[in-house]
C-alpha atoms as an extended CHARMM CRD file, in Angstrom:
* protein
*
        73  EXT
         1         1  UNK       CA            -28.9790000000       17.0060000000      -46.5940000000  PROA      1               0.0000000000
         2         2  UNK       CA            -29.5470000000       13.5790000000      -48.1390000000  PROA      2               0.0000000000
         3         3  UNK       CA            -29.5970000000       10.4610000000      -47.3230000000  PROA      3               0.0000000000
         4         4  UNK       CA            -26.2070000000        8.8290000000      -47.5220000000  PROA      4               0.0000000000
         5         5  UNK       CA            -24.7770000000        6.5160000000      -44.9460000000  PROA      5               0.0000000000
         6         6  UNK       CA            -22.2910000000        9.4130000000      -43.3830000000  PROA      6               0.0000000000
         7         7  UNK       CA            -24.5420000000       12.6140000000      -43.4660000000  PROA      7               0.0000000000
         8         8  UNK       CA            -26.0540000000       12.8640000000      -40.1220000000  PROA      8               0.0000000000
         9         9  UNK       CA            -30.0510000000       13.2170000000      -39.4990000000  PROA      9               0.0000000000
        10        10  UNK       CA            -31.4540000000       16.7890000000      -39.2690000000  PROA      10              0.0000000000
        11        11  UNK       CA            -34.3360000000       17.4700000000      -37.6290000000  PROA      11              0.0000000000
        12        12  UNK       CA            -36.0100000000       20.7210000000      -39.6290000000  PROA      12              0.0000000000
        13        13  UNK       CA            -39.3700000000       21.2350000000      -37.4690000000  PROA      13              0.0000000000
        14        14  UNK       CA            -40.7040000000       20.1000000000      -34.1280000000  PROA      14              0.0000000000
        15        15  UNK       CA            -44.2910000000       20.7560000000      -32.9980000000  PROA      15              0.0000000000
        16        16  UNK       CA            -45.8090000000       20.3780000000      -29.7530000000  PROA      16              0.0000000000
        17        17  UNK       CA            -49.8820000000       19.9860000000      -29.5260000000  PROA      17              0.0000000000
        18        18  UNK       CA            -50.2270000000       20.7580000000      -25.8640000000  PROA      18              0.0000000000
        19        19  UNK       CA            -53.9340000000       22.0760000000      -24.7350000000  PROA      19              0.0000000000
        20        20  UNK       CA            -55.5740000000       22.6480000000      -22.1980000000  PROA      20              0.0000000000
        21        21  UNK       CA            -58.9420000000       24.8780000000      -22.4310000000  PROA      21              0.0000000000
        22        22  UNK       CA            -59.1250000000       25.9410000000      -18.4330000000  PROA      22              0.0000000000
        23        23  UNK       CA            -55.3850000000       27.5940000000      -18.8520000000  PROA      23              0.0000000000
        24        24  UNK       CA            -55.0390000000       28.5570000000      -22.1240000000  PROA      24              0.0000000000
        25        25  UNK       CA            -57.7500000000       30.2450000000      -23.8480000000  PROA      25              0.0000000000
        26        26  UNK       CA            -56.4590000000       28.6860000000      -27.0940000000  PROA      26              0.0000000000
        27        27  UNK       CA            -52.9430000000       29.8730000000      -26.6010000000  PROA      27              0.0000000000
        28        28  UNK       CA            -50.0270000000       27.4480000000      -27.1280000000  PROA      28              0.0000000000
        29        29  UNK       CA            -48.9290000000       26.3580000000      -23.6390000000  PROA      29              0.0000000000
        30        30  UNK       CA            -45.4210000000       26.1440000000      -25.0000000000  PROA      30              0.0000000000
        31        31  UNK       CA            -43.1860000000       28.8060000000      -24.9710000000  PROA      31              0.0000000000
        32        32  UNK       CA            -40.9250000000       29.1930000000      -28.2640000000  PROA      32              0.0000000000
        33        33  UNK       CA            -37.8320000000       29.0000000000      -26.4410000000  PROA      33              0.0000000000
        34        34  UNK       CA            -38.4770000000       25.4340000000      -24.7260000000  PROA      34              0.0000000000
        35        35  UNK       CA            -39.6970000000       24.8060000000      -28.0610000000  PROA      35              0.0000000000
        36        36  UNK       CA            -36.3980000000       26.1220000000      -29.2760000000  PROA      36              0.0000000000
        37        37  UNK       CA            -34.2410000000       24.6100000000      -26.8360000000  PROA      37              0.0000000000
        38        38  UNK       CA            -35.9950000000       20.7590000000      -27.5100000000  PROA      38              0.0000000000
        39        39  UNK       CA            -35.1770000000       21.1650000000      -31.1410000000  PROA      39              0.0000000000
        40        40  UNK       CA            -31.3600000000       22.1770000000      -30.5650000000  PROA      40              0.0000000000
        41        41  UNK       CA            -30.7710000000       19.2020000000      -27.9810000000  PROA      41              0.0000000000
        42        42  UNK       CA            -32.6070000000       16.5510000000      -30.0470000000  PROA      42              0.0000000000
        43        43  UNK       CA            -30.0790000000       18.0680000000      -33.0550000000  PROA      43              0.0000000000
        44        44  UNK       CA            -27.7700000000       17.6700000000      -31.3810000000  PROA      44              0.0000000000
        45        45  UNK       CA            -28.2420000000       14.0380000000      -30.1840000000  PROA      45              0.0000000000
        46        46  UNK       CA            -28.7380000000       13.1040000000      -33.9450000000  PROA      46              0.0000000000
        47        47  UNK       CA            -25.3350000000       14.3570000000      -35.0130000000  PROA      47              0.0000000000
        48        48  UNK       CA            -23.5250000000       12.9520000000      -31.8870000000  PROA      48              0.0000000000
        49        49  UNK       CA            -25.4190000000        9.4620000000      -31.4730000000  PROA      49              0.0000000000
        50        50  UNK       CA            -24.4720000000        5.8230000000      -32.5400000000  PROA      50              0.0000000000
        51        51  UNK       CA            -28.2150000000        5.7040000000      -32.5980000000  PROA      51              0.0000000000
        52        52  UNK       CA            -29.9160000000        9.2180000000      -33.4310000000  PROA      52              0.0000000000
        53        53  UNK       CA            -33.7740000000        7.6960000000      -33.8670000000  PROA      53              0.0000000000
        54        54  UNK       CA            -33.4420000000        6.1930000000      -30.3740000000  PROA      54              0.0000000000
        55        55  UNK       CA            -32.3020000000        9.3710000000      -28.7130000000  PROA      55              0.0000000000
        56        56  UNK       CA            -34.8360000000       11.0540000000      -30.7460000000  PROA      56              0.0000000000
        57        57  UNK       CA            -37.7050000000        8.8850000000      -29.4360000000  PROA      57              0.0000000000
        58        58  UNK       CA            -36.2020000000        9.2100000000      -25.9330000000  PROA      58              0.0000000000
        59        59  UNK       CA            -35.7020000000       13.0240000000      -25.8750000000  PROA      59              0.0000000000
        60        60  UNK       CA            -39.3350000000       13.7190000000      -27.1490000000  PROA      60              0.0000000000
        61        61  UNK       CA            -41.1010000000       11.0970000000      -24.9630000000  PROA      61              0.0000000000
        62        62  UNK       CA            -38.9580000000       12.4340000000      -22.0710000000  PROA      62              0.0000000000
        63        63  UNK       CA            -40.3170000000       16.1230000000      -23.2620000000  PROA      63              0.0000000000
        64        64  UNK       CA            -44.3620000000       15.0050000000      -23.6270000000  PROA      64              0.0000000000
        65        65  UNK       CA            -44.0360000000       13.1980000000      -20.2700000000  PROA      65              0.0000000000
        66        66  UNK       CA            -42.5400000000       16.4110000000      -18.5420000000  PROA      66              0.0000000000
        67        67  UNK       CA            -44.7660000000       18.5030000000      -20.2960000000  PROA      67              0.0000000000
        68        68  UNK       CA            -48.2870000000       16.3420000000      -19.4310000000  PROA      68              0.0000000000
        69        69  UNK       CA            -47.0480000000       16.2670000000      -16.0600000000  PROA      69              0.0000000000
        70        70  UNK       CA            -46.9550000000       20.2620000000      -15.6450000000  PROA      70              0.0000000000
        71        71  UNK       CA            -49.9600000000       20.7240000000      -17.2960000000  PROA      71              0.0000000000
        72        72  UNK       CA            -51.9390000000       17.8460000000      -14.8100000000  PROA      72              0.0000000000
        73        73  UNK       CA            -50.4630000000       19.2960000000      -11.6540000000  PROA      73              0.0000000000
């Protein structure tokens, strides 16, 4: 990793702070493997992409907004 002009982003960590105390009792209302499966497509989309911080941004507001709507309805 560094931060030349030809080595691609890498994303290391992604967190989600999702709660809601009438469901989960404290318990993270994500489960590890959509966790998981976020992290591999935003890696993904920051090797492939002209612009990786825009696809970023897109794939984790697209996330959050799918996520806040399962957890209002």
């Amino acid at each position: 990793m560094g931060d030349g002009p030809t080595i691609p982003w890498r994303l290391l960590d992604i967190n989600f702070l999702v709660e809601d105390p009438e469901i989960g009792d404290g318990q993270a209302l994500v489960h590890c493997l959509q966790v998981n499966y976020i992290h591999q497509l935003v890696q993904s989309r920051l090797i492939d992409s002209d612009q990786p911080l825009d696809d970023l941004h897109t794939c984790l507001r697209t996330s959050q907004l799918l996520m806040s709507h399962n957890c209002v309805c």
